[in-house]
Amino acid sequence: ELKVEQNPLFLSMQEGKNYTIYCNYSTTSDRLYWYRQDPGKSLESLFVLLSNGAVKQEGRLMASLDTKARLSTLHITAAVHDLSATYFCAVDMLNTNAGKSTFGDGTTLTVKP
Amino acid sequence: KAGVTQTPRYLIKTRGQQVTLSCSPISGHRSVSWYQQTPGQGLQFLFEYFSETQRNKGNFPGRFSGRQFSNSRSEMNVSTLELGDSALYLCASSSGTSGYEQYFGPGTRLTVT
């Protein structure tokens, strides 16, 4: 059974600071996703990582994937209040069709002025 | 391109009743996945349909069922509702054959009283 663990689950940051959210998963996979969810809203796709060593960046967020360590990171640079949200990583098992993702518990990020 | 739509957006039902939720995927997408989100259990995969066939199934009781029509629209049905079925039900669409990104709808908030 695939398990996905995120840490930390709650993160309070000062504006302008950097931090990293970690996502570990238990079985071999080559597809990892990061999503953002605002309170009361649906999930917004941030990144899709498909190979070992993949790195993607969008604005102040950068995601990376190490399939050998079964680890992905979401790095936040110079946080701003607009980044306050819950961030989920999700993983698909190797050699499965897309559409059946296992999600982590989410990291609730609060950025304070 | 229109996004994923879900109807209804909010629903209140009584324990023991049944409910049907609807999801219309992005035009051209043939895969629809359903997820349940609750504060206690997080985001859990229910099932995935591709070209009118259930391709993947999560660990939910048989009270949860779904189907997909020839136009790729999907419905999920929950029979004999329980209080614990109160949740945000999200559907996601993807091409199902190339690329792996899933696009989530706004969700249906189901409250069982």
mmCIF file of N, CA and C in Angstrom, chain A:
data_model
loop_
_atom_site.group_PDB
_atom_site.id
_atom_site.type_symbol
_atom_site.label_atom_id
_atom_site.label_comp_id
_atom_site.label_asym_id
_atom_site.label_seq_id
_atom_site.Cartn_x
_atom_site.Cartn_y
_atom_site.Cartn_z
ATOM 1 N N GLU A 1 0.849 -1.192 0.000
ATOM 2 C CA GLU A 1 0.000 0.000 0.000
ATOM 3 C C GLU A 1 0.886 1.243 0.000
ATOM 4 N N LEU A 2 0.577 2.146 -0.869
ATOM 5 C CA LEU A 2 1.346 3.382 -0.971
ATOM 6 C C LEU A 2 0.970 4.343 0.139
ATOM 7 N N LYS A 3 1.977 4.842 0.842
ATOM 8 C CA LYS A 3 1.744 5.849 1.882
ATOM 9 C C LYS A 3 2.530 7.103 1.529
ATOM 10 N N VAL A 4 1.911 8.248 1.769
ATOM 11 C CA VAL A 4 2.533 9.530 1.474
ATOM 12 C C VAL A 4 2.529 10.357 2.755
ATOM 13 N N GLU A 5 3.700 10.806 3.151
ATOM 14 C CA GLU A 5 3.818 11.586 4.382
ATOM 15 C C GLU A 5 4.376 12.962 4.081
ATOM 16 N N GLN A 6 3.710 13.979 4.586
ATOM 17 C CA GLN A 6 4.207 15.340 4.434
ATOM 18 C C GLN A 6 4.630 15.862 5.798
ATOM 19 N N ASN A 7 5.643 16.688 5.773
ATOM 20 C CA ASN A 7 5.975 17.431 6.984
ATOM 21 C C ASN A 7 6.646 18.741 6.627
ATOM 22 N N PRO A 8 6.378 19.750 7.441
ATOM 23 C CA PRO A 8 5.466 19.721 8.584
ATOM 24 C C PRO A 8 4.009 19.767 8.135
ATOM 25 N N LEU A 9 3.097 19.513 9.067
ATOM 26 C CA LEU A 9 1.678 19.608 8.746
ATOM 27 C C LEU A 9 1.180 21.044 8.886
ATOM 28 N N PHE A 10 1.823 21.784 9.748
ATOM 29 C CA PHE A 10 1.471 23.190 9.928
ATOM 30 C C PHE A 10 2.758 24.006 9.909
ATOM 31 N N LEU A 11 2.697 25.125 9.250
ATOM 32 C CA LEU A 11 3.886 25.952 9.103
ATOM 33 C C LEU A 11 3.482 27.416 9.157
ATOM 34 N N SER A 12 4.067 28.131 10.089
ATOM 35 C CA SER A 12 3.831 29.552 10.207
ATOM 36 C C SER A 12 5.133 30.277 9.878
ATOM 37 N N MET A 13 5.071 31.136 8.885
ATOM 38 C CA MET A 13 6.284 31.794 8.421
ATOM 39 C C MET A 13 6.129 33.303 8.457
ATOM 40 N N GLN A 14 7.243 33.956 8.563
ATOM 41 C CA GLN A 14 7.284 35.397 8.416
ATOM 42 C C GLN A 14 7.445 35.710 6.923
ATOM 43 N N GLU A 15 6.855 36.803 6.515
ATOM 44 C CA GLU A 15 7.075 37.242 5.140
ATOM 45 C C GLU A 15 8.558 37.449 4.894
ATOM 46 N N GLY A 16 8.980 37.073 3.709
ATOM 47 C CA GLY A 16 10.373 37.274 3.335
ATOM 48 C C GLY A 16 11.287 36.106 3.661
ATOM 49 N N LYS A 17 10.793 35.161 4.459
ATOM 50 C CA LYS A 17 11.625 34.013 4.843
ATOM 51 C C LYS A 17 11.484 32.875 3.844
ATOM 52 N N ASN A 18 12.449 31.955 3.925
ATOM 53 C CA ASN A 18 12.456 30.759 3.076
ATOM 54 C C ASN A 18 12.115 29.534 3.920
ATOM 55 N N TYR A 19 11.477 28.567 3.277
ATOM 56 C CA TYR A 19 11.211 27.312 3.985
ATOM 57 C C TYR A 19 10.955 26.200 2.984
ATOM 58 N N THR A 20 11.027 24.953 3.492
ATOM 59 C CA THR A 20 10.839 23.789 2.634
ATOM 60 C C THR A 20 9.820 22.836 3.231
ATOM 61 N N ILE A 21 8.919 22.359 2.396
ATOM 62 C CA ILE A 21 7.963 21.320 2.777
ATOM 63 C C ILE A 21 8.446 20.011 2.161
ATOM 64 N N TYR A 22 8.376 18.938 2.950
ATOM 65 C CA TYR A 22 8.885 17.645 2.512
ATOM 66 C C TYR A 22 7.751 16.656 2.274
ATOM 67 N N CYS A 23 7.937 15.826 1.270
ATOM 68 C CA CYS A 23 6.958 14.797 0.931
ATOM 69 C C CYS A 23 7.691 13.483 0.704
ATOM 70 N N ASN A 24 7.478 12.535 1.597
ATOM 71 C CA ASN A 24 8.062 11.196 1.467
ATOM 72 C C ASN A 24 6.994 10.203 1.062
ATOM 73 N N TYR A 25 7.353 9.235 0.250
ATOM 74 C CA TYR A 25 6.383 8.218 -0.129
ATOM 75 C C TYR A 25 7.029 6.842 -0.024
ATOM 76 N N SER A 26 6.179 5.823 0.109
ATOM 77 C CA SER A 26 6.686 4.519 0.571
ATOM 78 C C SER A 26 7.048 3.527 -0.528
ATOM 79 N N THR A 27 6.526 3.684 -1.740
ATOM 80 C CA THR A 27 6.843 2.706 -2.785
ATOM 81 C C THR A 27 7.299 3.423 -4.048
ATOM 82 N N THR A 28 7.884 2.681 -4.917
ATOM 83 C CA THR A 28 8.452 3.259 -6.133
ATOM 84 C C THR A 28 7.389 3.987 -6.945
ATOM 85 N N SER A 29 7.739 5.164 -7.379
ATOM 86 C CA SER A 29 6.830 5.953 -8.206
ATOM 87 C C SER A 29 7.645 6.869 -9.102
ATOM 88 N N ASP A 30 7.058 7.244 -10.211
ATOM 89 C CA ASP A 30 7.728 8.210 -11.070
ATOM 90 C C ASP A 30 6.794 9.359 -11.418
ATOM 91 N N ARG A 31 5.755 9.517 -10.618
ATOM 92 C CA ARG A 31 4.844 10.640 -10.861
ATOM 93 C C ARG A 31 4.455 11.253 -9.529
ATOM 94 N N LEU A 32 4.776 12.506 -9.367
ATOM 95 C CA LEU A 32 4.446 13.199 -8.132
ATOM 96 C C LEU A 32 3.863 14.565 -8.468
ATOM 97 N N TYR A 33 2.873 14.933 -7.706
ATOM 98 C CA TYR A 33 2.147 16.175 -7.968
ATOM 99 C C TYR A 33 2.138 17.049 -6.712
ATOM 100 N N TRP A 34 2.133 18.336 -6.939
ATOM 101 C CA TRP A 34 1.895 19.295 -5.860
ATOM 102 C C TRP A 34 0.658 20.111 -6.206
ATOM 103 N N TYR A 35 -0.215 20.271 -5.179
ATOM 104 C CA TYR A 35 -1.427 21.041 -5.350
ATOM 105 C C TYR A 35 -1.515 22.095 -4.251
ATOM 106 N N ARG A 36 -2.271 23.109 -4.549
ATOM 107 C CA ARG A 36 -2.581 24.140 -3.569
ATOM 108 C C ARG A 36 -4.088 24.157 -3.365
ATOM 109 N N GLN A 37 -4.503 24.325 -2.104
ATOM 110 C CA GLN A 37 -5.929 24.444 -1.804
ATOM 111 C C GLN A 37 -6.140 25.616 -0.865
ATOM 112 N N ASP A 38 -6.957 26.573 -1.290
ATOM 113 C CA ASP A 38 -7.363 27.670 -0.427
ATOM 114 C C ASP A 38 -8.608 27.254 0.340
ATOM 115 N N PRO A 39 -8.846 27.846 1.499
ATOM 116 C CA PRO A 39 -9.991 27.446 2.344
ATOM 117 C C PRO A 39 -11.303 27.464 1.575
ATOM 118 N N GLY A 40 -12.022 26.354 1.643
ATOM 119 C CA GLY A 40 -13.319 26.270 0.984
ATOM 120 C C GLY A 40 -13.256 26.125 -0.516
ATOM 121 N N LYS A 41 -12.067 25.966 -1.055
ATOM 122 C CA LYS A 41 -11.903 25.889 -2.515
ATOM 123 C C LYS A 41 -11.428 24.507 -2.930
ATOM 124 N N SER A 42 -11.338 24.329 -4.240
ATOM 125 C CA SER A 42 -10.857 23.061 -4.787
ATOM 126 C C SER A 42 -9.330 23.054 -4.862
ATOM 127 N N LEU A 43 -8.805 22.057 -5.499
ATOM 128 C CA LEU A 43 -7.357 21.900 -5.638
ATOM 129 C C LEU A 43 -6.870 22.537 -6.933
ATOM 130 N N GLU A 44 -5.777 23.267 -6.821
ATOM 131 C CA GLU A 44 -5.137 23.873 -7.983
ATOM 132 C C GLU A 44 -3.821 23.178 -8.224
ATOM 133 N N SER A 45 -3.619 22.677 -9.428
ATOM 134 C CA SER A 45 -2.376 21.988 -9.749
ATOM 135 C C SER A 45 -1.224 22.985 -9.809
ATOM 136 N N LEU A 46 -0.143 22.672 -9.095
ATOM 137 C CA LEU A 46 1.049 23.522 -9.113
ATOM 138 C C LEU A 46 2.141 22.911 -9.989
ATOM 139 N N PHE A 47 2.511 21.672 -9.685
ATOM 140 C CA PHE A 47 3.612 21.034 -10.399
ATOM 141 C C PHE A 47 3.308 19.562 -10.648
ATOM 142 N N VAL A 48 3.806 19.063 -11.764
ATOM 143 C CA VAL A 48 3.803 17.633 -12.058
ATOM 144 C C VAL A 48 5.255 17.240 -12.287
ATOM 145 N N LEU A 49 5.760 16.312 -11.494
ATOM 146 C CA LEU A 49 7.159 15.893 -11.579
ATOM 147 C C LEU A 49 7.190 14.449 -12.049
ATOM 148 N N LEU A 50 7.866 14.199 -13.155
ATOM 149 C CA LEU A 50 7.760 12.895 -13.805
ATOM 150 C C LEU A 50 9.058 12.111 -13.879
ATOM 151 N N SER A 51 10.146 12.639 -13.397
ATOM 152 C CA SER A 51 11.379 11.869 -13.511
ATOM 153 C C SER A 51 12.324 12.225 -12.376
ATOM 154 N N ASN A 52 13.257 11.329 -12.108
ATOM 155 C CA ASN A 52 14.229 11.565 -11.050
ATOM 156 C C ASN A 52 15.045 12.813 -11.369
ATOM 157 N N GLY A 53 15.187 13.660 -10.395
ATOM 158 C CA GLY A 53 15.956 14.882 -10.599
ATOM 159 C C GLY A 53 15.148 16.025 -11.181
ATOM 160 N N ALA A 54 13.874 15.795 -11.442
ATOM 161 C CA ALA A 54 13.048 16.869 -12.018
ATOM 162 C C ALA A 54 12.965 18.037 -11.050
ATOM 163 N N VAL A 55 13.081 19.219 -11.606
ATOM 164 C CA VAL A 55 12.943 20.453 -10.833
ATOM 165 C C VAL A 55 12.059 21.404 -11.632
ATOM 166 N N LYS A 56 11.064 21.945 -10.961
ATOM 167 C CA LYS A 56 10.195 22.918 -11.618
ATOM 168 C C LYS A 56 10.008 24.123 -10.700
ATOM 169 N N GLN A 57 9.921 25.285 -11.329
ATOM 170 C CA GLN A 57 9.773 26.517 -10.550
ATOM 171 C C GLN A 57 8.676 27.374 -11.142
ATOM 172 N N GLU A 58 7.927 27.989 -10.236
ATOM 173 C CA GLU A 58 6.891 28.924 -10.635
ATOM 174 C C GLU A 58 6.841 30.017 -9.579
ATOM 175 N N GLY A 59 7.307 31.180 -9.948
ATOM 176 C CA GLY A 59 7.308 32.282 -8.986
ATOM 177 C C GLY A 59 8.188 31.957 -7.781
ATOM 178 N N ARG A 60 7.641 32.040 -6.611
ATOM 179 C CA ARG A 60 8.385 31.805 -5.367
ATOM 180 C C ARG A 60 8.397 30.341 -4.946
ATOM 181 N N LEU A 61 7.827 29.477 -5.727
ATOM 182 C CA LEU A 61 7.762 28.056 -5.403
ATOM 183 C C LEU A 61 8.641 27.246 -6.344
ATOM 184 N N MET A 62 9.385 26.309 -5.763
ATOM 185 C CA MET A 62 10.195 25.401 -6.547
ATOM 186 C C MET A 62 10.030 23.997 -5.999
ATOM 187 N N ALA A 63 9.740 23.041 -6.894
ATOM 188 C CA ALA A 63 9.540 21.656 -6.492
ATOM 189 C C ALA A 63 10.608 20.783 -7.131
ATOM 190 N N SER A 64 11.021 19.745 -6.394
ATOM 191 C CA SER A 64 12.013 18.810 -6.912
ATOM 192 C C SER A 64 11.622 17.398 -6.545
ATOM 193 N N LEU A 65 12.182 16.439 -7.271
ATOM 194 C CA LEU A 65 11.846 15.033 -7.050
ATOM 195 C C LEU A 65 13.110 14.194 -7.057
ATOM 196 N N ASP A 66 13.268 13.389 -6.027
ATOM 197 C CA ASP A 66 14.341 12.405 -5.941
ATOM 198 C C ASP A 66 13.673 11.047 -5.804
ATOM 199 N N THR A 67 13.568 10.316 -6.900
ATOM 200 C CA THR A 67 12.835 9.045 -6.866
ATOM 201 C C THR A 67 13.605 7.966 -6.109
ATOM 202 N N LYS A 68 14.922 8.089 -6.057
ATOM 203 C CA LYS A 68 15.697 7.077 -5.320
ATOM 204 C C LYS A 68 15.472 7.213 -3.824
ATOM 205 N N ALA A 69 15.400 8.442 -3.348
ATOM 206 C CA ALA A 69 15.118 8.683 -1.941
ATOM 207 C C ALA A 69 13.631 8.687 -1.644
ATOM 208 N N ARG A 70 12.811 8.618 -2.683
ATOM 209 C CA ARG A 70 11.349 8.686 -2.546
ATOM 210 C C ARG A 70 10.970 9.962 -1.794
ATOM 211 N N LEU A 71 11.483 11.053 -2.288
ATOM 212 C CA LEU A 71 11.333 12.319 -1.591
ATOM 213 C C LEU A 71 11.111 13.445 -2.603
ATOM 214 N N SER A 72 10.151 14.298 -2.300
ATOM 215 C CA SER A 72 9.982 15.530 -3.055
ATOM 216 C C SER A 72 9.985 16.690 -2.080
ATOM 217 N N THR A 73 10.459 17.818 -2.544
ATOM 218 C CA THR A 73 10.459 19.009 -1.709
ATOM 219 C C THR A 73 9.759 20.141 -2.446
ATOM 220 N N LEU A 74 9.099 20.981 -1.669
ATOM 221 C CA LEU A 74 8.498 22.207 -2.195
ATOM 222 C C LEU A 74 9.153 23.353 -1.429
ATOM 223 N N HIS A 75 9.973 24.111 -2.120
ATOM 224 C CA HIS A 75 10.719 25.174 -1.473
ATOM 225 C C HIS A 75 10.038 26.514 -1.737
ATOM 226 N N ILE A 76 9.897 27.258 -0.655
ATOM 227 C CA ILE A 76 9.261 28.575 -0.724
ATOM 228 C C ILE A 76 10.336 29.635 -0.510
ATOM 229 N N THR A 77 10.432 30.533 -1.437
ATOM 230 C CA THR A 77 11.451 31.585 -1.348
ATOM 231 C C THR A 77 10.786 32.929 -1.080
ATOM 232 N N ALA A 78 11.286 33.620 -0.078
ATOM 233 C CA ALA A 78 10.802 34.976 0.255
ATOM 234 C C ALA A 78 9.282 35.003 0.302
ATOM 235 N N ALA A 79 8.734 34.265 1.262
ATOM 236 C CA ALA A 79 7.285 34.073 1.348
ATOM 237 C C ALA A 79 6.535 35.410 1.409
ATOM 238 N N VAL A 80 5.363 35.391 0.784
ATOM 239 C CA VAL A 80 4.438 36.513 0.851
ATOM 240 C C VAL A 80 3.087 35.999 1.332
ATOM 241 N N HIS A 81 2.243 36.917 1.823
ATOM 242 C CA HIS A 81 0.970 36.522 2.418
ATOM 243 C C HIS A 81 0.108 35.715 1.457
ATOM 244 N N ASP A 82 0.175 36.033 0.159
ATOM 245 C CA ASP A 82 -0.656 35.340 -0.828
ATOM 246 C C ASP A 82 -0.356 33.853 -0.945
ATOM 247 N N LEU A 83 0.753 33.433 -0.407
ATOM 248 C CA LEU A 83 1.085 32.002 -0.440
ATOM 249 C C LEU A 83 0.412 31.210 0.672
ATOM 250 N N SER A 84 -0.259 31.885 1.573
ATOM 251 C CA SER A 84 -0.971 31.188 2.645
ATOM 252 C C SER A 84 -2.040 30.294 2.044
ATOM 253 N N ALA A 85 -1.967 29.000 2.334
ATOM 254 C CA ALA A 85 -2.871 27.994 1.747
ATOM 255 C C ALA A 85 -2.460 26.642 2.322
ATOM 256 N N THR A 86 -3.178 25.595 1.920
ATOM 257 C CA THR A 86 -2.750 24.233 2.248
ATOM 258 C C THR A 86 -2.161 23.602 0.993
ATOM 259 N N TYR A 87 -0.991 22.998 1.144
ATOM 260 C CA TYR A 87 -0.286 22.391 0.028
ATOM 261 C C TYR A 87 -0.279 20.878 0.190
ATOM 262 N N PHE A 88 -0.672 20.196 -0.862
ATOM 263 C CA PHE A 88 -0.712 18.741 -0.860
ATOM 264 C C PHE A 88 0.274 18.191 -1.875
ATOM 265 N N CYS A 89 0.947 17.127 -1.504
ATOM 266 C CA CYS A 89 1.628 16.348 -2.519
ATOM 267 C C CYS A 89 0.809 15.078 -2.751
ATOM 268 N N ALA A 90 0.912 14.527 -3.938
ATOM 269 C CA ALA A 90 0.182 13.320 -4.294
ATOM 270 C C ALA A 90 1.075 12.479 -5.190
ATOM 271 N N VAL A 91 0.933 11.172 -5.068
ATOM 272 C CA VAL A 91 1.812 10.243 -5.774
ATOM 273 C C VAL A 91 0.976 9.184 -6.478
ATOM 274 N N ASP A 92 1.388 8.823 -7.687
ATOM 275 C CA ASP A 92 0.789 7.687 -8.391
ATOM 276 C C ASP A 92 1.749 6.505 -8.297
ATOM 277 N N MET A 93 1.217 5.325 -8.095
ATOM 278 C CA MET A 93 2.066 4.133 -8.071
ATOM 279 C C MET A 93 2.665 3.878 -9.449
ATOM 280 N N LEU A 94 3.852 3.275 -9.462
ATOM 281 C CA LEU A 94 4.557 2.996 -10.707
ATOM 282 C C LEU A 94 3.710 2.111 -11.604
ATOM 283 N N ASN A 95 3.761 2.397 -12.894
ATOM 284 C CA ASN A 95 3.074 1.584 -13.904
ATOM 285 C C ASN A 95 1.565 1.526 -13.699
ATOM 286 N N THR A 96 1.008 2.581 -13.171
ATOM 287 C CA THR A 96 -0.448 2.654 -13.097
ATOM 288 C C THR A 96 -0.917 3.780 -13.999
ATOM 289 N N ASN A 97 -2.174 3.692 -14.352
ATOM 290 C CA ASN A 97 -2.747 4.790 -15.114
ATOM 291 C C ASN A 97 -2.864 6.021 -14.239
ATOM 292 N N ALA A 98 -2.800 7.149 -14.856
ATOM 293 C CA ALA A 98 -3.033 8.382 -14.102
ATOM 294 C C ALA A 98 -4.479 8.410 -13.651
ATOM 295 N N GLY A 99 -4.751 9.115 -12.610
ATOM 296 C CA GLY A 99 -6.118 9.246 -12.146
ATOM 297 C C GLY A 99 -6.381 8.573 -10.829
ATOM 298 N N LYS A 100 -5.388 7.902 -10.269
ATOM 299 C CA LYS A 100 -5.552 7.277 -8.967
ATOM 300 C C LYS A 100 -4.390 7.707 -8.087
ATOM 301 N N SER A 101 -4.521 8.863 -7.504
ATOM 302 C CA SER A 101 -3.430 9.422 -6.718
ATOM 303 C C SER A 101 -3.646 9.195 -5.229
ATOM 304 N N THR A 102 -2.542 8.988 -4.529
ATOM 305 C CA THR A 102 -2.555 8.924 -3.071
ATOM 306 C C THR A 102 -2.004 10.241 -2.549
ATOM 307 N N PHE A 103 -2.771 10.892 -1.687
ATOM 308 C CA PHE A 103 -2.421 12.218 -1.208
ATOM 309 C C PHE A 103 -1.784 12.176 0.175
ATOM 310 N N GLY A 104 -0.907 13.129 0.416
ATOM 311 C CA GLY A 104 -0.436 13.379 1.763
ATOM 312 C C GLY A 104 -1.510 14.131 2.534
ATOM 313 N N ASP A 105 -1.235 14.368 3.817
ATOM 314 C CA ASP A 105 -2.224 15.018 4.682
ATOM 315 C C ASP A 105 -2.294 16.526 4.489
ATOM 316 N N GLY A 106 -1.362 17.059 3.738
ATOM 317 C CA GLY A 106 -1.374 18.497 3.497
ATOM 318 C C GLY A 106 -0.551 19.263 4.506
ATOM 319 N N THR A 107 0.026 20.362 4.048
ATOM 320 C CA THR A 107 0.754 21.289 4.907
ATOM 321 C C THR A 107 0.036 22.630 4.857
ATOM 322 N N THR A 108 -0.456 23.059 6.019
ATOM 323 C CA THR A 108 -1.151 24.348 6.071
ATOM 324 C C THR A 108 -0.131 25.435 6.367
ATOM 325 N N LEU A 109 0.027 26.297 5.394
ATOM 326 C CA LEU A 109 1.027 27.363 5.487
ATOM 327 C C LEU A 109 0.346 28.684 5.802
ATOM 328 N N THR A 110 0.832 29.355 6.818
ATOM 329 C CA THR A 110 0.366 30.692 7.156
ATOM 330 C C THR A 110 1.561 31.633 7.088
ATOM 331 N N VAL A 111 1.454 32.652 6.254
ATOM 332 C CA VAL A 111 2.529 33.634 6.125
ATOM 333 C C VAL A 111 2.085 34.912 6.814
ATOM 334 N N LYS A 112 2.871 35.304 7.811
ATOM 335 C CA LYS A 112 2.514 36.476 8.608
ATOM 336 C C LYS A 112 3.375 37.671 8.210
ATOM 337 N N PRO A 113 2.786 38.862 8.268
ATOM 338 C CA PRO A 113 3.567 40.063 7.913
ATOM 339 C C PRO A 113 4.680 40.318 8.934
#
